[in-house]
Amino acid sequence: DGILTNRTFSLRYGREGITSLRFTGDTYDTEYIAHQRSLGGDVTLQYRVADESAWKQLNRVKRVETADESELGYVHAEASGLEVLQNFRLNQDSLDWSITLNNRTADALEVGDLAVPMVFAEKIPRDRGHIYTQKLLRHSYVAGHGSWIFWQRANAEGPFLVLTTGKGTKFEFFEDYGKPFTPYIHGSVASREPMEKARNFDGRADPWRLPLTSLTLAPEGKDGSSVTYRFTFRFANGFEEIRNTLYSENLFDVNILPGMALPVDLPALISLRTKVDIDELTAEYPETTTIIYRGERGPDNHVYEVKFDRLGENMLTVKYGEDEWMSLEFFVMEPLETVIRKRSKFLVENHQHSDPDKPWYGAYGDWDQVNKILRNPEDRDGLRPWLVDSSDDAGNARPAYIAAKNVFFPESAEVASVERYIRYYLWNNLKDGKGGMQMTDKEKYPYGIYGTFDNWWEHRVSDDPGRDGRAHLWRIYDYPHIIHLYYRMYQIAKYYPSLVEWKSAGEYLELAHRTAKAYWEVPKKIEGWSADSVPTMNEAFIPELVDALEEEGHSAWSKEIRDYWEGKVARFILETPNLYGSEFSFDSTGFESTQAFARYAYLNLGKTEGASPSTYHRPVRFRDVTLEDVK
């Protein structure tokens, strides 16, 4: 083993590749290479003599000596004559990686696959306390010659490690299920099996969207007997610097408004900032796609307006250079109002359980789109119990979504469906009369909500009175969904009183308040788990609830929830805990909540008595940091 280092990269290497990659002088000393893996050692290749049918696999990698102390050389030797050379060169602020294929035979060789596994530290570390500094979040774009990857720490702090593809080098396929993220330069062989198995929910074949290629190497000594692919690693201090890196490496800094999933009635504006000359931007379905070039908006920044009239997948292709290309894959949907209505209708008609003899009666379960069946705890199709007992985030968020939709697009059948959920799933269990998923005001922990991991009704009747039995009410993530549900039902009852039967607007508002109070108090009392500890999904609306309580004359209730909310906001503004610190380090809930914290703090600057100058500075700083991380 040996060491290579400069002002940017600190590397360790072994017989099969780079075993450690760190940023020199890093504040957190983050290890970018996965435990017991080596970058370069896992390069995979399938090839054959051009007129034969049997594919051979690459093996036997070893390090070779190089004259330059800043270089590492590796060779994959094969008796049948395909030589694969890898070279890592440490420059002033980059790590350059090249892979050269040499045909050492008198026959043409066909390369069916060439894959470069990215063996980086993306798994949760053994010590979960290190998740925010030793786990990497990967952002990747497999799109032909315009492909790139970057990795960032889960704590959102730079620098970020960026990989760019060199001229003539592309990614056209990738695998990441049960293995490291593995992009393919050529993937004609490896793609066959997964593509044969790939099916849409209606059973139709789901073909790979990008061109899949193989490579033919001419016999030794002839033109085309050798080819080299190149990659460059750099560190970037922020998202803007990542964009500048793509630009400087002759790739594309792409900005798209409103996004790559958009309704059919809304055009997209596409900005392509690049040093290369764009030959053309072409549409997969030209007869239903309108592309208008709007000219340059700044140096090397080309703007296009695109309107899609075909629903579903639509691909644009940027053509440039010597037969180089980059794909831009869009998904076009119906108008948002239509999508929102259809989603709610589908949930009500397909996801709600209807057997009154079951404890999950009224809940919104998991619809098996392949077999067209609603799964339940007695018919899980191999899924873990908490995935189908409807008391996890998915099951709790569905009725909140339906209720929110009906505030704006009311349908009596859907409101009745939500009230069925509340009445028979949250509050009454018709089978045993022991109560629903939420405790009543007469029980030990008023308005507490039974969490997931096991079926909540088993906790209801458990002989264990503790945290793992009847007091299994400490999972903070479950509460905001139900608070939000009650708040939306309050609005429905207020705006459309004829649509509700079980509770009045005032009663639903009280349920929202009581459950919000339980959110901060019950998990804290049972488990010492503070609702202030991490952002949670669906809590961003709580300032609306605070205002509604005040408007309805419940000043004491309003102050109670406002004080709790402002305590959480103050913790994030003043202590600035991890912006990614949600249930998982890779979900978007941290952004959803921290944006709400930043907005609330900024809009309420100076309203607290005795506000100091730092009170003004910190919300602004937090807002700006949060906005930067969302980009």
PDB file of C-alpha atoms in Angstrom, residues 238-465:
ATOM      1  CA  GLY A 238     -20.903  24.546  -3.382  1.00  0.00           C
ATOM      2  CA  PHE A 239     -23.612  23.942  -5.935  1.00  0.00           C
ATOM      3  CA  GLU A 240     -22.635  26.963  -8.003  1.00  0.00           C
ATOM      4  CA  GLU A 241     -19.091  25.660  -8.185  1.00  0.00           C
ATOM      5  CA  ILE A 242     -20.411  22.257  -9.295  1.00  0.00           C
ATOM      6  CA  ARG A 243     -22.181  23.991 -12.177  1.00  0.00           C
ATOM      7  CA  ASN A 244     -19.008  25.866 -13.053  1.00  0.00           C
ATOM      8  CA  THR A 245     -17.091  22.574 -12.980  1.00  0.00           C
ATOM      9  CA  LEU A 246     -19.482  21.036 -15.513  1.00  0.00           C
ATOM     10  CA  TYR A 247     -19.059  24.107 -17.683  1.00  0.00           C
ATOM     11  CA  SER A 248     -15.251  24.172 -17.420  1.00  0.00           C
ATOM     12  CA  GLU A 249     -15.046  20.445 -18.280  1.00  0.00           C
ATOM     13  CA  ASN A 250     -16.944  21.015 -21.558  1.00  0.00           C
ATOM     14  CA  LEU A 251     -20.165  19.496 -20.268  1.00  0.00           C
ATOM     15  CA  PHE A 252     -23.504  21.230 -19.706  1.00  0.00           C
ATOM     16  CA  ASP A 253     -24.734  23.406 -16.871  1.00  0.00           C
ATOM     17  CA  VAL A 254     -28.471  22.761 -17.270  1.00  0.00           C
ATOM     18  CA  ASN A 255     -31.304  24.778 -15.745  1.00  0.00           C
ATOM     19  CA  ILE A 256     -34.925  23.880 -16.494  1.00  0.00           C
ATOM     20  CA  LEU A 257     -38.077  25.689 -15.414  1.00  0.00           C
ATOM     21  CA  PRO A 258     -40.443  24.533 -14.051  1.00  0.00           C
ATOM     22  CA  GLY A 259     -38.760  21.106 -14.144  1.00  0.00           C
ATOM     23  CA  MET A 260     -38.505  17.836 -16.044  1.00  0.00           C
ATOM     24  CA  ALA A 261     -41.874  16.558 -14.807  1.00  0.00           C
ATOM     25  CA  LEU A 262     -44.442  19.064 -15.956  1.00  0.00           C
ATOM     26  CA  PRO A 263     -48.085  19.329 -16.961  1.00  0.00           C
ATOM     27  CA  VAL A 264     -49.000  19.268 -20.629  1.00  0.00           C
ATOM     28  CA  ASP A 265     -50.374  22.802 -20.511  1.00  0.00           C
ATOM     29  CA  LEU A 266     -47.107  24.336 -19.334  1.00  0.00           C
ATOM     30  CA  PRO A 267     -44.005  24.866 -21.541  1.00  0.00           C
ATOM     31  CA  ALA A 268     -40.470  24.368 -20.271  1.00  0.00           C
ATOM     32  CA  LEU A 269     -37.626  26.850 -20.475  1.00  0.00           C
ATOM     33  CA  ILE A 270     -34.251  25.132 -20.867  1.00  0.00           C
ATOM     34  CA  SER A 271     -30.928  26.865 -20.284  1.00  0.00           C
ATOM     35  CA  LEU A 272     -27.795  25.096 -21.568  1.00  0.00           C
ATOM     36  CA  ARG A 273     -24.558  26.795 -20.517  1.00  0.00           C
ATOM     37  CA  THR A 274     -21.658  25.143 -22.297  1.00  0.00           C
ATOM     38  CA  LYS A 275     -18.389  25.834 -24.066  1.00  0.00           C
ATOM     39  CA  VAL A 276     -19.124  23.353 -26.854  1.00  0.00           C
ATOM     40  CA  ASP A 277     -20.982  24.167 -30.045  1.00  0.00           C
ATOM     41  CA  ILE A 278     -24.483  22.701 -29.980  1.00  0.00           C
ATOM     42  CA  ASP A 279     -25.394  21.215 -33.353  1.00  0.00           C
ATOM     43  CA  GLU A 280     -29.085  20.760 -32.606  1.00  0.00           C
ATOM     44  CA  LEU A 281     -31.696  19.974 -29.971  1.00  0.00           C
ATOM     45  CA  THR A 282     -33.974  17.213 -31.269  1.00  0.00           C
ATOM     46  CA  ALA A 283     -37.241  15.762 -30.008  1.00  0.00           C
ATOM     47  CA  GLU A 284     -38.141  12.104 -29.638  1.00  0.00           C
ATOM     48  CA  TYR A 285     -41.620  12.924 -30.932  1.00  0.00           C
ATOM     49  CA  PRO A 286     -41.150  15.915 -33.251  1.00  0.00           C
ATOM     50  CA  GLU A 287     -44.763  15.880 -34.417  1.00  0.00           C
ATOM     51  CA  THR A 288     -45.990  16.622 -30.881  1.00  0.00           C
ATOM     52  CA  THR A 289     -43.079  18.740 -29.632  1.00  0.00           C
ATOM     53  CA  THR A 290     -42.411  22.397 -30.367  1.00  0.00           C
ATOM     54  CA  ILE A 291     -38.834  23.654 -29.826  1.00  0.00           C
ATOM     55  CA  ILE A 292     -38.074  27.366 -30.115  1.00  0.00           C
ATOM     56  CA  TYR A 293     -34.534  28.686 -29.713  1.00  0.00           C
ATOM     57  CA  ARG A 294     -34.709  31.896 -27.679  1.00  0.00           C
ATOM     58  CA  GLY A 295     -31.069  32.853 -28.169  1.00  0.00           C
ATOM     59  CA  GLU A 296     -28.185  33.434 -25.797  1.00  0.00           C
ATOM     60  CA  ARG A 297     -28.794  34.862 -22.333  1.00  0.00           C
ATOM     61  CA  GLY A 298     -25.283  35.589 -21.192  1.00  0.00           C
ATOM     62  CA  PRO A 299     -21.979  34.088 -22.367  1.00  0.00           C
ATOM     63  CA  ASP A 300     -22.381  30.556 -23.741  1.00  0.00           C
ATOM     64  CA  ASN A 301     -25.864  30.309 -22.211  1.00  0.00           C
ATOM     65  CA  HIS A 302     -28.402  29.031 -24.746  1.00  0.00           C
ATOM     66  CA  VAL A 303     -32.109  29.186 -23.947  1.00  0.00           C
ATOM     67  CA  TYR A 304     -34.840  27.059 -25.521  1.00  0.00           C
ATOM     68  CA  GLU A 305     -38.590  27.017 -25.021  1.00  0.00           C
ATOM     69  CA  VAL A 306     -40.156  23.571 -25.389  1.00  0.00           C
ATOM     70  CA  LYS A 307     -43.843  22.632 -25.465  1.00  0.00           C
ATOM     71  CA  PHE A 308     -44.872  18.962 -25.247  1.00  0.00           C
ATOM     72  CA  ASP A 309     -48.281  17.795 -26.453  1.00  0.00           C
ATOM     73  CA  ARG A 310     -47.717  14.089 -25.828  1.00  0.00           C
ATOM     74  CA  LEU A 311     -48.313  12.621 -22.359  1.00  0.00           C
ATOM     75  CA  GLY A 312     -45.747  10.362 -20.734  1.00  0.00           C
ATOM     76  CA  GLU A 313     -42.043  10.081 -21.437  1.00  0.00           C
ATOM     77  CA  ASN A 314     -40.558  12.584 -23.859  1.00  0.00           C
ATOM     78  CA  MET A 315     -36.859  12.722 -24.592  1.00  0.00           C
ATOM     79  CA  LEU A 316     -34.871  15.614 -26.012  1.00  0.00           C
ATOM     80  CA  THR A 317     -31.345  14.998 -27.314  1.00  0.00           C
ATOM     81  CA  VAL A 318     -28.574  17.579 -27.421  1.00  0.00           C
ATOM     82  CA  LYS A 319     -26.213  16.750 -30.298  1.00  0.00           C
ATOM     83  CA  TYR A 320     -22.714  18.188 -30.358  1.00  0.00           C
ATOM     84  CA  GLY A 321     -19.045  17.445 -31.022  1.00  0.00           C
ATOM     85  CA  GLU A 322     -18.057  14.296 -32.861  1.00  0.00           C
ATOM     86  CA  ASP A 323     -21.259  12.274 -32.609  1.00  0.00           C
ATOM     87  CA  GLU A 324     -21.616  13.174 -28.941  1.00  0.00           C
ATOM     88  CA  TRP A 325     -25.005  13.539 -27.289  1.00  0.00           C
ATOM     89  CA  MET A 326     -26.766  14.261 -24.029  1.00  0.00           C
ATOM     90  CA  SER A 327     -30.328  13.250 -23.227  1.00  0.00           C
ATOM     91  CA  LEU A 328     -32.914  15.343 -21.387  1.00  0.00           C
ATOM     92  CA  GLU A 329     -35.744  13.084 -20.264  1.00  0.00           C
ATOM     93  CA  PHE A 330     -39.082  14.690 -19.433  1.00  0.00           C
ATOM     94  CA  PHE A 331     -42.271  13.222 -18.079  1.00  0.00           C
ATOM     95  CA  VAL A 332     -45.388  15.044 -19.216  1.00  0.00           C
ATOM     96  CA  MET A 333     -48.598  14.673 -17.230  1.00  0.00           C
ATOM     97  CA  GLU A 334     -52.122  15.960 -17.406  1.00  0.00           C
ATOM     98  CA  PRO A 335     -52.853  19.423 -15.955  1.00  0.00           C
ATOM     99  CA  LEU A 336     -52.083  19.543 -12.237  1.00  0.00           C
ATOM    100  CA  GLU A 337     -55.712  20.022 -11.231  1.00  0.00           C
ATOM    101  CA  THR A 338     -56.568  16.834 -13.116  1.00  0.00           C
ATOM    102  CA  VAL A 339     -53.683  14.902 -11.566  1.00  0.00           C
ATOM    103  CA  ILE A 340     -54.637  16.031  -8.059  1.00  0.00           C
ATOM    104  CA  ARG A 341     -58.273  15.061  -8.568  1.00  0.00           C
ATOM    105  CA  LYS A 342     -57.419  11.674 -10.101  1.00  0.00           C
ATOM    106  CA  ARG A 343     -54.974  10.790  -7.337  1.00  0.00           C
ATOM    107  CA  SER A 344     -57.531  11.502  -4.649  1.00  0.00           C
ATOM    108  CA  LYS A 345     -60.221   9.562  -6.494  1.00  0.00           C
ATOM    109  CA  PHE A 346     -57.906   6.568  -6.961  1.00  0.00           C
ATOM    110  CA  LEU A 347     -56.984   6.518  -3.259  1.00  0.00           C
ATOM    111  CA  VAL A 348     -60.620   6.531  -2.210  1.00  0.00           C
ATOM    112  CA  GLU A 349     -61.746   3.901  -4.717  1.00  0.00           C
ATOM    113  CA  ASN A 350     -58.770   1.512  -4.485  1.00  0.00           C
ATOM    114  CA  HIS A 351     -56.819   2.048  -1.264  1.00  0.00           C
ATOM    115  CA  GLN A 352     -59.442   2.154   1.476  1.00  0.00           C
ATOM    116  CA  HIS A 353     -60.142  -1.056   3.387  1.00  0.00           C
ATOM    117  CA  SER A 354     -63.831  -1.938   3.591  1.00  0.00           C
ATOM    118  CA  ASP A 355     -64.136  -4.950   5.924  1.00  0.00           C
ATOM    119  CA  PRO A 356     -65.748  -3.636   9.164  1.00  0.00           C
ATOM    120  CA  ASP A 357     -64.628  -6.741  11.073  1.00  0.00           C
ATOM    121  CA  LYS A 358     -60.946  -5.861  10.684  1.00  0.00           C
ATOM    122  CA  PRO A 359     -58.990  -3.391  12.832  1.00  0.00           C
ATOM    123  CA  TRP A 360     -57.748  -1.717   9.644  1.00  0.00           C
ATOM    124  CA  TYR A 361     -61.271  -0.905   8.492  1.00  0.00           C
ATOM    125  CA  GLY A 362     -61.294   2.561   6.938  1.00  0.00           C
ATOM    126  CA  ALA A 363     -57.519   2.788   6.569  1.00  0.00           C
ATOM    127  CA  TYR A 364     -55.841   3.542   3.238  1.00  0.00           C
ATOM    128  CA  GLY A 365     -53.590   0.592   2.527  1.00  0.00           C
ATOM    129  CA  ASP A 366     -51.196  -0.421  -0.231  1.00  0.00           C
ATOM    130  CA  TRP A 367     -52.588  -1.076  -3.696  1.00  0.00           C
ATOM    131  CA  ASP A 368     -50.710  -3.807  -5.568  1.00  0.00           C
ATOM    132  CA  GLN A 369     -50.614  -2.259  -9.033  1.00  0.00           C
ATOM    133  CA  VAL A 370     -49.296  -5.430 -10.677  1.00  0.00           C
ATOM    134  CA  ASN A 371     -51.867  -7.873  -9.298  1.00  0.00           C
ATOM    135  CA  LYS A 372     -54.635  -5.253  -8.952  1.00  0.00           C
ATOM    136  CA  ILE A 373     -55.334  -6.054  -5.314  1.00  0.00           C
ATOM    137  CA  LEU A 374     -55.406  -4.125  -2.046  1.00  0.00           C
ATOM    138  CA  ARG A 375     -52.882  -5.659   0.317  1.00  0.00           C
ATOM    139  CA  ASN A 376     -53.512  -5.954   4.059  1.00  0.00           C
ATOM    140  CA  PRO A 377     -51.721  -7.349   7.134  1.00  0.00           C
ATOM    141  CA  GLU A 378     -53.126 -10.817   6.397  1.00  0.00           C
ATOM    142  CA  ASP A 379     -52.124 -10.706   2.725  1.00  0.00           C
ATOM    143  CA  ARG A 380     -48.803  -8.880   2.632  1.00  0.00           C
ATOM    144  CA  ASP A 381     -47.213 -10.504  -0.441  1.00  0.00           C
ATOM    145  CA  GLY A 382     -43.966 -10.747   1.510  1.00  0.00           C
ATOM    146  CA  LEU A 383     -43.900  -7.114   2.626  1.00  0.00           C
ATOM    147  CA  ARG A 384     -42.985  -6.303   6.207  1.00  0.00           C
ATOM    148  CA  PRO A 385     -45.988  -5.691   8.508  1.00  0.00           C
ATOM    149  CA  TRP A 386     -45.354  -1.992   9.043  1.00  0.00           C
ATOM    150  CA  LEU A 387     -45.528  -1.412   5.289  1.00  0.00           C
ATOM    151  CA  VAL A 388     -49.117  -2.636   5.049  1.00  0.00           C
ATOM    152  CA  ASP A 389     -50.698  -1.834   8.433  1.00  0.00           C
ATOM    153  CA  SER A 390     -51.380   1.750   7.214  1.00  0.00           C
ATOM    154  CA  SER A 391     -49.920   3.411  10.301  1.00  0.00           C
ATOM    155  CA  ASP A 392     -46.635   4.521   8.790  1.00  0.00           C
ATOM    156  CA  ASP A 393     -45.982   7.785   6.920  1.00  0.00           C
ATOM    157  CA  ALA A 394     -47.584   6.535   3.710  1.00  0.00           C
ATOM    158  CA  GLY A 395     -50.751   5.295   5.370  1.00  0.00           C
ATOM    159  CA  ASN A 396     -51.064   8.412   7.538  1.00  0.00           C
ATOM    160  CA  ALA A 397     -50.319  10.869   4.720  1.00  0.00           C
ATOM    161  CA  ARG A 398     -52.943   9.527   2.305  1.00  0.00           C
ATOM    162  CA  PRO A 399     -56.038  10.717   4.211  1.00  0.00           C
ATOM    163  CA  ALA A 400     -54.313  14.051   4.871  1.00  0.00           C
ATOM    164  CA  TYR A 401     -53.793  14.408   1.116  1.00  0.00           C
ATOM    165  CA  ILE A 402     -57.396  13.552   0.318  1.00  0.00           C
ATOM    166  CA  ALA A 403     -58.642  16.041   2.908  1.00  0.00           C
ATOM    167  CA  ALA A 404     -56.324  18.770   1.591  1.00  0.00           C
ATOM    168  CA  LYS A 405     -57.527  18.166  -1.962  1.00  0.00           C
ATOM    169  CA  ASN A 406     -61.161  18.451  -0.876  1.00  0.00           C
ATOM    170  CA  VAL A 407     -60.618  21.877   0.618  1.00  0.00           C
ATOM    171  CA  PHE A 408     -60.180  23.103  -2.959  1.00  0.00           C
ATOM    172  CA  PHE A 409     -62.039  20.470  -5.015  1.00  0.00           C
ATOM    173  CA  PRO A 410     -64.779  19.111  -2.739  1.00  0.00           C
ATOM    174  CA  GLU A 411     -66.427  15.757  -3.474  1.00  0.00           C
ATOM    175  CA  SER A 412     -68.976  14.383  -1.019  1.00  0.00           C
ATOM    176  CA  ALA A 413     -67.929  10.756  -1.496  1.00  0.00           C
ATOM    177  CA  GLU A 414     -64.301  11.588  -0.761  1.00  0.00           C
ATOM    178  CA  VAL A 415     -65.111  13.597   2.361  1.00  0.00           C
ATOM    179  CA  ALA A 416     -67.253  10.697   3.556  1.00  0.00           C
ATOM    180  CA  SER A 417     -64.318   8.368   2.913  1.00  0.00           C
ATOM    181  CA  VAL A 418     -62.026  10.487   5.084  1.00  0.00           C
ATOM    182  CA  GLU A 419     -64.599  10.650   7.877  1.00  0.00           C
ATOM    183  CA  ARG A 420     -64.861   6.869   7.701  1.00  0.00           C
ATOM    184  CA  TYR A 421     -61.087   6.696   8.219  1.00  0.00           C
ATOM    185  CA  ILE A 422     -61.225   9.066  11.177  1.00  0.00           C
ATOM    186  CA  ARG A 423     -64.241   7.518  12.832  1.00  0.00           C
ATOM    187  CA  TYR A 424     -63.464   3.848  12.465  1.00  0.00           C
ATOM    188  CA  TYR A 425     -59.676   3.677  12.142  1.00  0.00           C
ATOM    189  CA  LEU A 426     -58.402   6.545  14.255  1.00  0.00           C
ATOM    190  CA  TRP A 427     -61.077   6.486  16.958  1.00  0.00           C
ATOM    191  CA  ASN A 428     -63.000   3.201  17.012  1.00  0.00           C
ATOM    192  CA  ASN A 429     -61.976  -0.381  16.483  1.00  0.00           C
ATOM    193  CA  LEU A 430     -65.258  -2.188  15.806  1.00  0.00           C
ATOM    194  CA  LYS A 431     -63.723  -5.613  16.216  1.00  0.00           C
ATOM    195  CA  ASP A 432     -62.667  -5.414  19.871  1.00  0.00           C
ATOM    196  CA  GLY A 433     -63.904  -2.053  21.099  1.00  0.00           C
ATOM    197  CA  LYS A 434     -60.459  -1.137  22.387  1.00  0.00           C
ATOM    198  CA  GLY A 435     -60.129   2.116  20.496  1.00  0.00           C
ATOM    199  CA  GLY A 436     -58.380   3.139  17.321  1.00  0.00           C
ATOM    200  CA  MET A 437     -54.908   4.177  16.258  1.00  0.00           C
ATOM    201  CA  GLN A 438     -55.213   7.391  18.263  1.00  0.00           C
ATOM    202  CA  MET A 439     -55.808   7.502  21.995  1.00  0.00           C
ATOM    203  CA  THR A 440     -58.875   9.321  23.219  1.00  0.00           C
ATOM    204  CA  ASP A 441     -58.967  12.147  25.744  1.00  0.00           C
ATOM    205  CA  LYS A 442     -59.953   9.611  28.428  1.00  0.00           C
ATOM    206  CA  GLU A 443     -56.774   7.530  28.160  1.00  0.00           C
ATOM    207  CA  LYS A 444     -53.366   7.764  29.812  1.00  0.00           C
ATOM    208  CA  TYR A 445     -51.724   9.676  26.964  1.00  0.00           C
ATOM    209  CA  PRO A 446     -54.518  11.805  25.480  1.00  0.00           C
ATOM    210  CA  TYR A 447     -54.433  12.089  21.694  1.00  0.00           C
ATOM    211  CA  GLY A 448     -51.281   9.999  21.420  1.00  0.00           C
ATOM    212  CA  ILE A 449     -50.817   8.092  18.156  1.00  0.00           C
ATOM    213  CA  TYR A 450     -49.654   4.514  17.908  1.00  0.00           C
ATOM    214  CA  GLY A 451     -46.519   4.270  15.822  1.00  0.00           C
ATOM    215  CA  THR A 452     -45.439   1.747  13.277  1.00  0.00           C
ATOM    216  CA  PHE A 453     -43.005  -1.226  13.211  1.00  0.00           C
ATOM    217  CA  ASP A 454     -45.749  -3.605  14.343  1.00  0.00           C
ATOM    218  CA  ASN A 455     -49.495  -3.607  13.987  1.00  0.00           C
ATOM    219  CA  TRP A 456     -50.771  -0.876  16.278  1.00  0.00           C
ATOM    220  CA  TRP A 457     -53.819  -2.861  17.404  1.00  0.00           C
ATOM    221  CA  GLU A 458     -51.485  -5.431  18.938  1.00  0.00           C
ATOM    222  CA  HIS A 459     -50.011  -2.662  21.080  1.00  0.00           C
ATOM    223  CA  ARG A 460     -53.533  -1.649  22.059  1.00  0.00           C
ATOM    224  CA  VAL A 461     -54.145  -5.006  23.771  1.00  0.00           C
ATOM    225  CA  SER A 462     -50.571  -5.741  24.828  1.00  0.00           C
ATOM    226  CA  ASP A 463     -49.857  -7.038  28.318  1.00  0.00           C
ATOM    227  CA  ASP A 464     -46.817  -4.741  28.380  1.00  0.00           C
ATOM    228  CA  PRO A 465     -47.796  -1.277  29.669  1.00  0.00           C
TER     229      PRO A 465
END
